[in-house]
Structure formats: structure tokens, C-alpha cells
Amino acid sequence: MIRILRLYKCGSPIVIIMNKHYLEKADINTPKLFETEIVSNQTVEIVPDESAFFGVRSVPVGTNREVFVGGDRFILDFGCHCVGYLSFRLRHDTAYLDAPVQLKLRFGETPYEMSRDYASYHGGLCASWLQEDTVSVDFPEIVKMPRRYCFRYLEVTVLKTPRPVRLTDFTVTCISSADWNKLEPLPAGTDPELIAIDRVAAKTLADCMQTAYEDGPKRDRRLWTGDLRLQALTDYYLFRNDRLARRCLYLFAACEEDGKFLPGCLYQKPSVFFDEGMGITDYAMLWTAALCDYFTHTGDEETTRDLFPVAKCQMDLACSRICEDGSFAFLGGWFSFIDWAKNIQQMLPCLGVILYAMEKMAALAASLGETECAAAWNEKLCKTRNNIYASFFDAERNCFIDTRSEKPQYSVQAQAWLILGGVITGETAQSVLKQCLASPDALKPVTPYMHHYVVEAMIKLDMKEEALAYIKSYWGSMIQNGADTFWEAYDPKNPELSPYGDVIINSFCHAWSCSPSYFIRKYFI
Ligand code: RAM
């Protein structure tokens, strides 16, 4: 295998070894980006509203005037979520400008962000993710902002100007690798609530589809394995950009390191790289699941065979860390993710993810004629399910719980994943899941990502009606609470929820939230 070295000098040099063949494959599958222009001169005000989820709403106040002086400020509403490049025209009616015009541009995906001063941000992630820039313009011209922004609302403040200026033609050139012409409308007669959820989900996915499936176009703009799995799965039912799915699978394969789980995320620029030590067990397993999905939906055997050795190494590595008693010995690094619920205990749900992927990988191996792998994984699957059941199922409490930990945690995440991993099935599994979802003492999911797997567990258990009601009450209520693209984190009872300490840094168009379209189109029409 030919490998290439990537060198970065940032203080001290970092050497990253990547697989050249896989990188080249990723490269030739880079999708083209479609452009759409959106123009706005619709101004809004953000006003307090106690009945709104975030306590504010936007109110249209008419079309924008043209001439502005220092201290003027306005907010434009582009009418929908946009990912792209902003331009606007600056002119003046006087002979010349004897000093530059200085403008502050502030972007937000939601009215709530616009209601906050970004200087009041108190979260843990770097504040530079908050989209706010100052620009100085020397001459009348069409100003083209170089950075890609992600927003629906734009606040313009004229900080300083020597003369009155005309500001017009605010335009966003939106970009996405989703081809809307490929999207099949839902059949006539489909429940309007599902049509609305599907529309918002499709828009969410489209805005995250760039030269890779980004997690969020506002933040982190990265390719994450867990997000990729749900994006690609949903995309097979929406825009069918198989090329993009293929590219993303190859990108991760290029990052494989011996004896480690695949990195949880990677960067495409300045050239492809990843943080070493960022291996995330459950996410690596979901990359293997994504390869299985890819084969199921595209039938592309050549790519699947090309990538199979990486998936095999990942699966074998996971198998080697499963202990006799059914527990799992994590490798170092960021060992597992599962959900952003506070203080979540990860081992039990992570075991569920491993088994879930193992079952898919065993089936894939069988289809590819890799009979030895298929047999080994099927055997491991059977044994591990029994061991987990023996060690962690508490029949009296009717749940999986790790009583050996200091504070045994009862969580929906563990029940759902171990059901998806096939440790319990049928009526037992149904009662375990229902009881846990209804229990006020159980830890509940806080991300649409984890909620996806709860719905998937319901469908696996033939609880289709419950699954549909769950989709409507979770994603449907997000729409009622103002979402025009689905959010990164959402708890209908807690508008302050943020994994990072302040809601304004949350991503309000987040890839892993797009999967209702997958469920709707696969199971409910
Ligand atoms: C955040 C993002 C991303 C997710 C990781 C684990 O940075 O929300 O989507 O995959 O966490």
C-alpha cells in the first residue's frame, strides 16, 4: 500500500501518514457544487415573545431603504436558510468618498442569535465561530465577502462613513452539492405534517452537502463519521449523490492508522488531514455500517471491495477489545460519543453500536464471499450478545444497567443501542424500551442523532406507530418552535440546551438531524 506523508509546521512539525490510493479515489469523487442566488431587501425586527421557544421572534418591517449614515443598523431576512457567499452594492451620491466606509456584518441562522450580542457569548468553543465581520470599503463597488457564511438573517451596522451611502443588492450565492432536480416529491395525499418534516429535513441535508457531508455549515464544517452515516443513509432517499457518499467513505479510509479506530472527524482544507488520537469507537463502527449501507443502496461492488479491508480491520479491532464478561476495554483518546446527554455512561450503548455494525458487516462479508469473516463475526455476535445479557441485564428492573460502575446509570441510550445490537428482541425489548422512555429517572437523548437510533429501535421492534408519533413529536415540534432547518441539539423542554455552554454557538442546520426523511420515505409512504 502506497502511503503519503502530510507535513504541517505549526510550532513543531506534525507528520500524518495517509493512504494515497484512497485519497486519490476521494479526490476524483469530489462533487460539483450547484449555485443559487437569493436576494433580499426584506427587513425585520427581532422582538421579545414569551410564547416563542427562544423568547423572541422576527417581525417583518418592510423593504429596506437605500441611504444610510453612520450609526444606522438594519436586519435583513433572506427568507430561508442560506449557505454561501454574500455580496452587496455600495454607492454614494456625492462626488467622492474621502474616507472608507466601515460596516459590521453579523449573521445568524435564527432570530435568537440576532437578539443576542455576540460579545455576551459565554460558551466553551471558540467565539470566532460566531459569524461577525467588519469590512472597510474604499470605493463604490460590489463588495464580495470572501468567507462562506451560513445564515438566514444578516444585521448590517454602518459603523463609520464620511458621507451618506447607498447599500443595495444584498445577494447570497448559495452553494450545495445536492441536486434538487433529483428529489422526488412525496406522493399526493401524504400527511401534511410529514411533508413539512420531510421538507425541513431535505433542506437541512442539502445545506450540509458541500464537497463533503459537513456536520454543520456554520460550525464545525467538518466531516464526522457519525454524521456521515446518517447523511448518506438519508441521501439515498433524497438527492442520491452516491458520489459524495463514496468520497466521504474514501476520505476516512485514507486516515486509517494501524491498531487505532478511525478518527471521528477530518478536515478537507488546506488539504485532507485529521487529529491523531481522535479515534471514536462508536463512530468508527458507524463508518463500517455506512459502508454496508453504501453497498445496499448502490450495489457498487468495486468500491465496497476496495474499502472492505479497512472495515474489516476496524471490526476486528473492536472484537479484540470485547472482554469475556461482555464488557468493552476502550482504547485511549476520545473513546466514545453516543450523545451529548450530560454525564452519559458510554460502555453499554457503545457495545450496542459495535454489535449493530457487526451484524451488518457479517451480512456484507457473506455477500462479498468473505465467508471466514462472516462466520467469525456471526460467532462473536452470538457469544457477545449472550455475555452482555448475562452480565448487564437486570431482569427485576427490566433494563440494561452496569451495576459495577460507581453510579449505575439507567439510560434510553443504552436500552436503544443494545436493542439495535440484538441483545434482546421481541416483546421483552418492547417493554424495556417503552418503560425506559416513560421513566422520569432515565437519562434521555438530547440530540436528533441519538433520537434517530431510538426511532430505528422502534421500527426494528415493529413499533411503527410509536415511531411515527415520536418523529412527529420530536422533529415536528422543532418546526413548531421555529426550525426551518433541523438543529444540532434539541430538548423541547429546555431552550437553553447547548453541549458547549451557550446556545448561540449551537448549529441550527445540523446534518445528523436530517434523518426523518429516511424514515418517512422508507417506512411511511
Ligand atoms: C460535534 C458536532 C458533530 C458531532 C460531534 C461528536 O462537534 O455536533 O456533529 O459528530 O460533536
GROMACS .gro file of N, CA and C and ligand atoms in nm, residues 125 214-216 219-220 222-228 231 264-265 278 280 283 334 336-340 447 449 488-489 499-500 507 510-512, ligand 1:
model
  116
  125LEU      N    1  -1.664   2.668   2.321
  125LEU     CA    2  -1.595   2.665   2.191
  125LEU      C    3  -1.550   2.805   2.151
  214GLU      N    4  -2.086   1.790   0.541
  214GLU     CA    5  -2.041   1.863   0.661
  214GLU      C    6  -2.139   1.836   0.775
  215ASP      N    7  -2.089   1.847   0.899
  215ASP     CA    8  -2.181   1.827   1.012
  215ASP      C    9  -2.273   1.948   1.027
  216GLY      N   10  -2.215   2.066   1.020
  216GLY     CA   11  -2.294   2.187   1.026
  216GLY      C   12  -2.223   2.293   0.944
  219ARG      N   13  -2.083   2.561   1.189
  219ARG     CA   14  -1.979   2.509   1.280
  219ARG      C   15  -1.995   2.358   1.284
  220ASP      N   16  -1.907   2.275   1.279
  220ASP     CA   17  -1.763   2.278   1.267
  220ASP      C   18  -1.720   2.270   1.121
  222ARG      N   19  -1.710   2.018   0.935
  222ARG     CA   20  -1.619   1.904   0.922
  222ARG      C   21  -1.697   1.780   0.883
  223LEU      N   22  -1.623   1.682   0.841
  223LEU     CA   23  -1.684   1.553   0.812
  223LEU      C   24  -1.665   1.464   0.935
  224TRP      N   25  -1.778   1.428   0.997
  224TRP     CA   26  -1.774   1.340   1.114
  224TRP      C   27  -1.834   1.205   1.075
  225THR      N   28  -1.773   1.098   1.124
  225THR     CA   29  -1.821   0.964   1.086
  225THR      C   30  -1.966   0.939   1.125
  226GLY      N   31  -2.003   0.977   1.247
  226GLY     CA   32  -2.140   0.951   1.293
  226GLY      C   33  -2.242   1.029   1.211
  227ASP      N   34  -2.209   1.151   1.179
  227ASP     CA   35  -2.298   1.233   1.097
  227ASP      C   36  -2.305   1.178   0.955
  228LEU      N   37  -2.186   1.144   0.901
  228LEU     CA   38  -2.180   1.090   0.765
  228LEU      C   39  -2.275   0.973   0.748
  231GLN      N   40  -2.626   1.103   0.717
  231GLN     CA   41  -2.643   1.185   0.597
  231GLN      C   42  -2.651   1.099   0.472
  264GLY      N   43  -1.266   1.039   1.448
  264GLY     CA   44  -1.408   1.074   1.449
  264GLY      C   45  -1.441   1.177   1.344
  265CYS      N   46  -1.344   1.263   1.314
  265CYS     CA   47  -1.371   1.365   1.212
  265CYS      C   48  -1.246   1.397   1.134
  278MET      N   49  -0.792   1.102   1.781
  278MET     CA   50  -0.934   1.137   1.779
  278MET      C   51  -1.021   1.016   1.743
  280ILE      N   52  -1.280   0.744   1.762
  280ILE     CA   53  -1.400   0.730   1.845
  280ILE      C   54  -1.463   0.595   1.809
  283TYR      N   55  -1.820   0.578   1.655
  283TYR     CA   56  -1.820   0.643   1.524
  283TYR      C   57  -1.748   0.557   1.419
  334TRP      N   58  -1.044   1.004   2.246
  334TRP     CA   59  -1.185   1.035   2.269
  334TRP      C   60  -1.257   0.905   2.242
  336SER      N   61  -1.552   0.736   2.301
  336SER     CA   62  -1.684   0.704   2.250
  336SER      C   63  -1.769   0.830   2.256
  337PHE      N   64  -1.871   0.840   2.172
  337PHE     CA   65  -1.953   0.961   2.176
  337PHE      C   66  -2.096   0.931   2.226
  338ILE      N   67  -2.175   0.863   2.152
  338ILE     CA   68  -2.314   0.823   2.181
  338ILE      C   69  -2.414   0.938   2.176
  339ASP      N   70  -2.396   1.043   2.254
  339ASP     CA   71  -2.495   1.151   2.261
  339ASP      C   72  -2.435   1.262   2.347
  340TRP      N   73  -2.493   1.381   2.335
  340TRP     CA   74  -2.444   1.490   2.420
  340TRP      C   75  -2.512   1.497   2.557
  447THR      N   76  -2.986   1.477   2.147
  447THR     CA   77  -2.952   1.513   2.008
  447THR      C   78  -3.044   1.440   1.912
  449TYR      N   79  -2.949   1.310   1.661
  449TYR     CA   80  -2.868   1.194   1.624
  449TYR      C   81  -2.909   1.072   1.707
  488GLU      N   82  -2.891   2.104   1.588
  488GLU     CA   83  -2.789   2.012   1.639
  488GLU      C   84  -2.831   1.944   1.770
  489ALA      N   85  -2.891   2.022   1.858
  489ALA     CA   86  -2.933   1.970   1.988
  489ALA      C   87  -3.072   2.026   2.013
  499PRO      N   88  -2.451   2.179   2.411
  499PRO     CA   89  -2.338   2.097   2.456
  499PRO      C   90  -2.216   2.182   2.487
  500TYR      N   91  -2.220   2.309   2.447
  500TYR     CA   92  -2.100   2.393   2.455
  500TYR      C   93  -2.115   2.512   2.548
  507SER      N   94  -2.534   2.468   1.634
  507SER     CA   95  -2.557   2.472   1.489
  507SER      C   96  -2.707   2.450   1.468
  510HIS      N   97  -2.814   2.113   1.121
  510HIS     CA   98  -2.715   2.013   1.155
  510HIS      C   99  -2.745   1.879   1.089
  511ALA      N  100  -2.640   1.830   1.022
  511ALA     CA  101  -2.652   1.712   0.938
  511ALA      C  102  -2.723   1.595   1.005
  512TRP      N  103  -2.683   1.564   1.125
  512TRP     CA  104  -2.733   1.441   1.186
  512TRP      C  105  -2.883   1.450   1.220
  526RAM     C1  106  -1.999   1.798   1.747
  526RAM     C2  107  -2.083   1.804   1.626
  526RAM     C3  108  -2.075   1.682   1.537
  526RAM     C4  109  -2.065   1.556   1.618
  526RAM     C5  110  -1.958   1.563   1.722
  526RAM     C6  111  -1.945   1.440   1.807
  526RAM     O1  112  -1.880   1.863   1.727
  526RAM     O2  113  -2.211   1.823   1.670
  526RAM     O3  114  -2.186   1.676   1.455
  526RAM     O4  115  -2.049   1.445   1.537
  526RAM     O5  116  -1.984   1.672   1.805
   0.00000   0.00000   0.00000
